[in-house]
Short mmCIF file of N, CA and C in Angstrom, two decimals:
data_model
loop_
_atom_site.label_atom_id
_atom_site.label_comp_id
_atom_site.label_asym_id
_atom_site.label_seq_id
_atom_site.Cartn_x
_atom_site.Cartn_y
_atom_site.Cartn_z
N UNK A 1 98.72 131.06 71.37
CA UNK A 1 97.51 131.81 71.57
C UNK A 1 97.27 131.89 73.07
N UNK A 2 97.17 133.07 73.72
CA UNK A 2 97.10 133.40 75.30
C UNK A 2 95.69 133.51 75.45
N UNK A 3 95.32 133.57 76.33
CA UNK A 3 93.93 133.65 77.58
C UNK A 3 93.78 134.80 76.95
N UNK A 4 92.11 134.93 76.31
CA UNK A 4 91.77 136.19 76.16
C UNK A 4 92.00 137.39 77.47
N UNK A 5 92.13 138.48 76.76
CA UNK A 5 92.61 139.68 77.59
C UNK A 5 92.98 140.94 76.38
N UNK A 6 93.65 141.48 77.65
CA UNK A 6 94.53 142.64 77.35
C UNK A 6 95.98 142.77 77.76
N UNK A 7 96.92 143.29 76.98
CA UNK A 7 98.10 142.49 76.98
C UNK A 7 99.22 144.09 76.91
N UNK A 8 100.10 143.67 78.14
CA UNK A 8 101.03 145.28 77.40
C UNK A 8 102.57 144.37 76.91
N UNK A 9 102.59 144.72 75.62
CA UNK A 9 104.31 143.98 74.73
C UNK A 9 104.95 145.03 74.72
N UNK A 10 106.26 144.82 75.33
CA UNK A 10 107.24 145.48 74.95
C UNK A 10 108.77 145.04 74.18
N UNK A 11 108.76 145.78 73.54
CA UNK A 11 109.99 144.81 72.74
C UNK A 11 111.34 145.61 72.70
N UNK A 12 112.42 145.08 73.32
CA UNK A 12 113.98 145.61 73.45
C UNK A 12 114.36 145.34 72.58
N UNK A 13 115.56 146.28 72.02
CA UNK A 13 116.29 146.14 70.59
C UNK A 13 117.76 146.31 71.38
N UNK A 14 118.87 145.47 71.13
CA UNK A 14 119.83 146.10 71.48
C UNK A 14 121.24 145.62 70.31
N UNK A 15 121.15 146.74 70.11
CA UNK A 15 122.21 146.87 68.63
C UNK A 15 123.82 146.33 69.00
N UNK A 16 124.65 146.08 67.89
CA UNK A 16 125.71 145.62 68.11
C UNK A 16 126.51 146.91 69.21
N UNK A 17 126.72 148.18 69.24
CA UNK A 17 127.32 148.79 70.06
C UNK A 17 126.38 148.79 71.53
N UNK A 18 125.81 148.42 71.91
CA UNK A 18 125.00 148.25 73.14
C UNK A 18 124.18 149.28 73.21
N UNK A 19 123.76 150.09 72.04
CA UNK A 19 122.76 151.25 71.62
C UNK A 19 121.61 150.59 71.78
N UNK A 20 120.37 150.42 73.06
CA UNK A 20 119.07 150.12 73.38
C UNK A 20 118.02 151.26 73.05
N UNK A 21 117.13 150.26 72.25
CA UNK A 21 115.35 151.00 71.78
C UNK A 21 114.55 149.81 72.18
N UNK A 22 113.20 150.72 72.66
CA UNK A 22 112.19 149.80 73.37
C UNK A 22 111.03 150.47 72.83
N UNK A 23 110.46 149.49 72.15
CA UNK A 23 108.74 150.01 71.77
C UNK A 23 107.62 149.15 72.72
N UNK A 24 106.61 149.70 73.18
CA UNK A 24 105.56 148.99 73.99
C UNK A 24 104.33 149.07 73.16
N UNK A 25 103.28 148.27 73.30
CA UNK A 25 102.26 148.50 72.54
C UNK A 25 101.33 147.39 73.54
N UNK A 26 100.00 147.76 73.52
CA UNK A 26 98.87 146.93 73.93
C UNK A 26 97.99 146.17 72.96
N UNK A 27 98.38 144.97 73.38
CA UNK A 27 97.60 143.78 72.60
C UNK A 27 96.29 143.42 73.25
N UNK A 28 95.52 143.43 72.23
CA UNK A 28 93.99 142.45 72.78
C UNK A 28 93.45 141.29 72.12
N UNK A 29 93.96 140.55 73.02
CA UNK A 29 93.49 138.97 72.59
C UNK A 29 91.86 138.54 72.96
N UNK A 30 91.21 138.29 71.73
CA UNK A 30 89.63 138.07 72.02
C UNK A 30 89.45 136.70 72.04
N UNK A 31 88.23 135.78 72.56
CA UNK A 31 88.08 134.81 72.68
C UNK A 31 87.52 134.17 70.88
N UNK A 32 88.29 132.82 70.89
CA UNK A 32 88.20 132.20 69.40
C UNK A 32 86.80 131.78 70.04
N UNK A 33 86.38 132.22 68.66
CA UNK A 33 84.87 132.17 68.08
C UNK A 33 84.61 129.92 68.32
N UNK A 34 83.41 129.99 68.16
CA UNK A 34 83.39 128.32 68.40
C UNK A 34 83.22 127.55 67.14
N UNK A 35 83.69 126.81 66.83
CA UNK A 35 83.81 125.76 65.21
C UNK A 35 82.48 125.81 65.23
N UNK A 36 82.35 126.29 63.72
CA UNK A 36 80.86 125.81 63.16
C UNK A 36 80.38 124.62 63.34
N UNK A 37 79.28 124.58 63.82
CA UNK A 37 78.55 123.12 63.90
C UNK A 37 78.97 122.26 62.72
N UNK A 38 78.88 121.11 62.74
CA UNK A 38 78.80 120.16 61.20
C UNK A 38 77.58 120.27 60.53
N UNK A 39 77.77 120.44 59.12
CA UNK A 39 77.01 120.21 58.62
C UNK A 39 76.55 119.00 57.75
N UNK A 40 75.47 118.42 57.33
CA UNK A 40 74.67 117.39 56.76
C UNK A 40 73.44 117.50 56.46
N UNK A 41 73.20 116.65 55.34
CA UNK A 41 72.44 116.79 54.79
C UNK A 41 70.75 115.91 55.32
N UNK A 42 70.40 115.83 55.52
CA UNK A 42 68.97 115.27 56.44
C UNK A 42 68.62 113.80 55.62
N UNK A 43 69.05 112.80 56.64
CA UNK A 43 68.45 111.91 55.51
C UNK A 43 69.80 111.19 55.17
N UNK A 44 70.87 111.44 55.08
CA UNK A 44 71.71 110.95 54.13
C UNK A 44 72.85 109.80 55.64
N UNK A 45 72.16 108.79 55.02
CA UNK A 45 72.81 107.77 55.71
C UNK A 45 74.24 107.51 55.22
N UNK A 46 74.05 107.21 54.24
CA UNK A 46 75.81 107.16 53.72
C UNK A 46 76.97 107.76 53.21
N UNK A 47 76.35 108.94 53.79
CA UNK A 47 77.53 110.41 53.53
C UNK A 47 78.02 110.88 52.40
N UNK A 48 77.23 110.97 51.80
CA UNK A 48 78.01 111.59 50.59
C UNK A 48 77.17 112.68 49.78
N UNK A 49 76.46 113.53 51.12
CA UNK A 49 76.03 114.64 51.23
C UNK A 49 74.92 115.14 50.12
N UNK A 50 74.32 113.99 49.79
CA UNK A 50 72.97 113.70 49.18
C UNK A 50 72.19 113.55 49.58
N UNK A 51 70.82 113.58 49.20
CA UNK A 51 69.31 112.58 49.45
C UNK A 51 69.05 112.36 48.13
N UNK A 52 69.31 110.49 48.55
CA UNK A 52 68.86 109.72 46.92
C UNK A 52 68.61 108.64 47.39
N UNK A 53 67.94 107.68 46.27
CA UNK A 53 67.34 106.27 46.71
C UNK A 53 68.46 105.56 47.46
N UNK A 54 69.86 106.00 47.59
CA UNK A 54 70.98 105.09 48.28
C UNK A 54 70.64 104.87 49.72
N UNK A 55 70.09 105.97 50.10
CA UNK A 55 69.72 106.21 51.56
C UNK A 55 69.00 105.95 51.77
N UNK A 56 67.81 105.44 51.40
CA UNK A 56 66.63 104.82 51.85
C UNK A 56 66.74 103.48 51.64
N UNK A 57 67.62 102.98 51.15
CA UNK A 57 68.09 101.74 50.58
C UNK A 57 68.97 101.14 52.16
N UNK A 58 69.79 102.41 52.30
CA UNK A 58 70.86 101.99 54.10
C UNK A 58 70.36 102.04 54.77
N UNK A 59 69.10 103.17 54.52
CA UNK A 59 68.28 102.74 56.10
C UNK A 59 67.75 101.40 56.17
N UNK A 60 66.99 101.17 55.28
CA UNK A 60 66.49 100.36 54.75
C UNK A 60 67.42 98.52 55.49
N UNK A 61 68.48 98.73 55.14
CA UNK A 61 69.35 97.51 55.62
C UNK A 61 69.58 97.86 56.79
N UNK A 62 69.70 98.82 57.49
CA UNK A 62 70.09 99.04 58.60
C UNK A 62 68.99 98.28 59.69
N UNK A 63 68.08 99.03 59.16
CA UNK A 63 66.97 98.26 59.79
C UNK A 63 66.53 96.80 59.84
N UNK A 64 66.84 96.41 59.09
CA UNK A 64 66.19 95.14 59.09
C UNK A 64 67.69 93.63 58.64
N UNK A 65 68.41 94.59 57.90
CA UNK A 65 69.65 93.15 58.02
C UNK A 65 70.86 93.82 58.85
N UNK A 66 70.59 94.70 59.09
CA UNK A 66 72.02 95.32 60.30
C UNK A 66 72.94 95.60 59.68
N UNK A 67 72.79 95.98 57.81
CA UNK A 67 74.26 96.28 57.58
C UNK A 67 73.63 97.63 56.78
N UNK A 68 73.96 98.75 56.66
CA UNK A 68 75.73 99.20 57.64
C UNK A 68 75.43 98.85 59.00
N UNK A 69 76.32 98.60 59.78
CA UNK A 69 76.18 98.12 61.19
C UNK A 69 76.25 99.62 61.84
N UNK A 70 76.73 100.69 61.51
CA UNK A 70 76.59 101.84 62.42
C UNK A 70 76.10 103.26 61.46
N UNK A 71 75.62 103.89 61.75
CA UNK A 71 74.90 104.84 61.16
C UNK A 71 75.65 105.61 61.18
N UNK A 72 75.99 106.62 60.75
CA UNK A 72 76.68 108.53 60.54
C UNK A 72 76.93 109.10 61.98
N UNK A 73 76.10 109.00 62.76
CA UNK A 73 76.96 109.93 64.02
C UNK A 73 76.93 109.49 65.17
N UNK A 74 77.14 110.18 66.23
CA UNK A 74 77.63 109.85 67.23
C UNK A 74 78.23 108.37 67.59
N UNK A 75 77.30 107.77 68.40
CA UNK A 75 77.71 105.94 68.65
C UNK A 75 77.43 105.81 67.37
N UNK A 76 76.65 105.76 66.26
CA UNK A 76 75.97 104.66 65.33
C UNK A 76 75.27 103.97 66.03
N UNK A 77 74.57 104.51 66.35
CA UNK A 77 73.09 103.43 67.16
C UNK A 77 72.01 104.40 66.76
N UNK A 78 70.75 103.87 66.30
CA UNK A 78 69.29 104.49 66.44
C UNK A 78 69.25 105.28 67.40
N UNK A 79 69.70 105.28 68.50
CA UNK A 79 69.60 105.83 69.61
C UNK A 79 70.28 106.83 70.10
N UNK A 80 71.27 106.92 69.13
CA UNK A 80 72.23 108.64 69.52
C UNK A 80 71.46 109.54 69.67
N UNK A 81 71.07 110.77 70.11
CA UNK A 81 70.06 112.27 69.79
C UNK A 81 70.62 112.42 68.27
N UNK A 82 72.17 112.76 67.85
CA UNK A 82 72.33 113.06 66.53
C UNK A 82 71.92 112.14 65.41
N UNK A 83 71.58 110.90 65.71
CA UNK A 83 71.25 110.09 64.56
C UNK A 83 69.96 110.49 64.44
N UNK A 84 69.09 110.50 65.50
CA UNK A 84 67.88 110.65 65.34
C UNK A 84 67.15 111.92 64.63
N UNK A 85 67.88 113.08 64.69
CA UNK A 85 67.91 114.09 64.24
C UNK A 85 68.39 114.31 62.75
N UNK A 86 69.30 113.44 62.41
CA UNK A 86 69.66 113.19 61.63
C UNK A 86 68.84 112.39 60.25
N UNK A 87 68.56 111.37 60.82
CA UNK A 87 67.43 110.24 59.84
C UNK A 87 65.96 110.23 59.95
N UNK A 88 65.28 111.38 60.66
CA UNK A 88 64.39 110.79 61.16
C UNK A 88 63.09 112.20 59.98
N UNK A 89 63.45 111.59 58.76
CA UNK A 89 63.00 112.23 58.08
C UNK A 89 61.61 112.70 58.29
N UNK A 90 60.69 112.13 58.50
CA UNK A 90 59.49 112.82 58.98
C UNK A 90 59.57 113.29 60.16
N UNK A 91 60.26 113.44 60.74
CA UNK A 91 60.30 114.50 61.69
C UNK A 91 59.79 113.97 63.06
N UNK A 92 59.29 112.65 63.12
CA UNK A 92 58.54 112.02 64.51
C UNK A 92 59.66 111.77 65.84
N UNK A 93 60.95 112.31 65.27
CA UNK A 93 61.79 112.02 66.41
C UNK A 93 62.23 110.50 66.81
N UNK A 94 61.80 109.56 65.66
CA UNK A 94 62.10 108.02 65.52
C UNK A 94 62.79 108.02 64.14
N UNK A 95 63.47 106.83 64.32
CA UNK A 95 63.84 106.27 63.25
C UNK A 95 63.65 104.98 63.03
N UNK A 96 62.99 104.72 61.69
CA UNK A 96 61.90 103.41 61.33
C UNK A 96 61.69 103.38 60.72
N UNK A 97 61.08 102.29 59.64
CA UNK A 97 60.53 102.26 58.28
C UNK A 97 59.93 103.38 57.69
N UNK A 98 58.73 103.99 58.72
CA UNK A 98 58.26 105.50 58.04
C UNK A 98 59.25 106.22 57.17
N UNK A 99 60.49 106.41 57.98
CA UNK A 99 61.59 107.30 57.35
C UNK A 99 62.18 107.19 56.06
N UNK A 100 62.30 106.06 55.79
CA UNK A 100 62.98 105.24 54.68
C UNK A 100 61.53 105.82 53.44
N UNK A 101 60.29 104.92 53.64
CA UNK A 101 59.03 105.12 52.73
C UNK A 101 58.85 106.68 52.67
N UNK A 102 59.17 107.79 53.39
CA UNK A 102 59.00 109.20 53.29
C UNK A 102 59.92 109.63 52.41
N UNK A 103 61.24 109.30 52.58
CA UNK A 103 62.38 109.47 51.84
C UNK A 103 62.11 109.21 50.28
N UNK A 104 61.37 108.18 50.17
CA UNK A 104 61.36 107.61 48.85
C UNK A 104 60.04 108.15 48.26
N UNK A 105 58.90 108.35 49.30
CA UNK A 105 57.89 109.41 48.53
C UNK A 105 58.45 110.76 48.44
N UNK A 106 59.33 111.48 48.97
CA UNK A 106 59.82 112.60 48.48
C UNK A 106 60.98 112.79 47.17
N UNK A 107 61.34 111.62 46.58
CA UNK A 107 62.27 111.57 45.91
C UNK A 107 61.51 111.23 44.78
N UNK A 108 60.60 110.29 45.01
CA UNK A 108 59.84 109.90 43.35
C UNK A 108 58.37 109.96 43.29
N UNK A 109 57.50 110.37 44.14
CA UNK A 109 56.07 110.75 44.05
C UNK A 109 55.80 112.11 44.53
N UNK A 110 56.82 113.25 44.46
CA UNK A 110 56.47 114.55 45.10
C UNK A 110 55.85 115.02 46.41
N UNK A 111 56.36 114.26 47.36
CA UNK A 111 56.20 114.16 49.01
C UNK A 111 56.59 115.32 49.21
N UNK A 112 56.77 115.64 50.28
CA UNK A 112 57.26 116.78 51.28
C UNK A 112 58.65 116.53 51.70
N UNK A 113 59.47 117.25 51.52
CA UNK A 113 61.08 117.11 51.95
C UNK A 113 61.15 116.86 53.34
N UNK A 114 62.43 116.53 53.93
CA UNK A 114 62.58 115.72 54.96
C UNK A 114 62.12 117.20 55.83
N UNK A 115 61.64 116.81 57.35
CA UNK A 115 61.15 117.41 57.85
C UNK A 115 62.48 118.81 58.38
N UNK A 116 63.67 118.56 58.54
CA UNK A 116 64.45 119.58 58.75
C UNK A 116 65.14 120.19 56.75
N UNK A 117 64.54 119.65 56.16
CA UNK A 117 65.13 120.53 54.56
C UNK A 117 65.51 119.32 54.07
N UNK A 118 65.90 120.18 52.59
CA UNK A 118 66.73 119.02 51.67
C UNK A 118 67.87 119.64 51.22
N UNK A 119 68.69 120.41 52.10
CA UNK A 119 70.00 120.81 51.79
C UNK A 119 70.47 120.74 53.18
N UNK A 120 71.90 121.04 53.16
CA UNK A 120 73.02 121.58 54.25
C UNK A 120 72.14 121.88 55.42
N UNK A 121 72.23 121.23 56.60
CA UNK A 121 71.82 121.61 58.26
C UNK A 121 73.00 121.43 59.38
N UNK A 122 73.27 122.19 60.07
CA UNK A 122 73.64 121.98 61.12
C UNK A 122 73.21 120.54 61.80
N UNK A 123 74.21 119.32 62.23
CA UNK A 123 73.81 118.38 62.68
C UNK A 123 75.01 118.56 64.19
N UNK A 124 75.34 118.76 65.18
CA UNK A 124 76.54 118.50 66.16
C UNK A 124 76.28 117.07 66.31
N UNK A 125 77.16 116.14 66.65
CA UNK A 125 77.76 115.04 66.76
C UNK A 125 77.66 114.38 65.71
N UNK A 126 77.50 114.48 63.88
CA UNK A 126 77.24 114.28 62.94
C UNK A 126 78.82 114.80 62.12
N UNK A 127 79.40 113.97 60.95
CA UNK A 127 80.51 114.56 60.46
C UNK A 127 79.79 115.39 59.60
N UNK A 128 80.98 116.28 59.42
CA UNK A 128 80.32 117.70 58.26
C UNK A 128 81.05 116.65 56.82
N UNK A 129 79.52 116.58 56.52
CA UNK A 129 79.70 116.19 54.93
C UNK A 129 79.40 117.42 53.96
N UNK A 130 79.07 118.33 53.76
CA UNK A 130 78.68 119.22 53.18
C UNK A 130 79.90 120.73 53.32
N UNK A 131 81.14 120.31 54.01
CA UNK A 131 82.59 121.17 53.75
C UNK A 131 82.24 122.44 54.44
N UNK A 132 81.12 122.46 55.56
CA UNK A 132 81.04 123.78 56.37
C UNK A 132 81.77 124.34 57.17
#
């Protein structure tokens, strides 16, 4: 794959008796489009491109006994931008107990879905669990 442009190909033919044909033609090479962001699902700590009590359950340990020891994206720290964006179901731009108790009022007392949806989002530095 060459440097986007414009391109002149010419192609020599030269037959067993030394009988030469030449066709030219202009190629245009455009710039590759950029990989879709990853996608994920909001909320879903343990990847498997859900929101269910599992995940409020990992945050849940995450927080307070340290296991899983690293979260879904970037470093695995609270502190990535993508984690935070990622878990921070009410939307306060933290991740903390709120998140976990929101999660679980939206799943079994008819809360309000996580503040970015409850399907497929664009997350960058997040793996695409959702096959985008």
């Amino acid at each position: 794959y060459g440097s986007p442009g414009s391109y002149r190909v010419t192609l020599v033919v030269v037959d067993e008796r030394g009988a030469r044909g030449e066709a030219s033609r202009t190629v245009l090479i455009e710039e590759r489009p950029p990989p879709p962001d990853p996608m994920s699902v909001p909320g879903d700590v343990n990847r498997d491109a859900k929101l269910d009590i599992s995940d409020a359950v990992a945050l849940l340990g995450h927080l307070f006994l340290g296991s899983p020891s690293e979260l879904p994206c970037g470093d695995g720290t609270l502190f990535d931008p993508a984690n935070l964006a990622l878990l921070s179901s009410n939307g306060d731009a933290d991740v903390d107990l709120s998140d976990a108790v929101y999660v679980l009022l939206y799943l079994f007392a008819g809360g309000p879905p996580p503040a970015r949806g409850a399907g497929c989002v664009a997350f960058p530095g997040c793996p695409d669990t959702c096959g985008g």
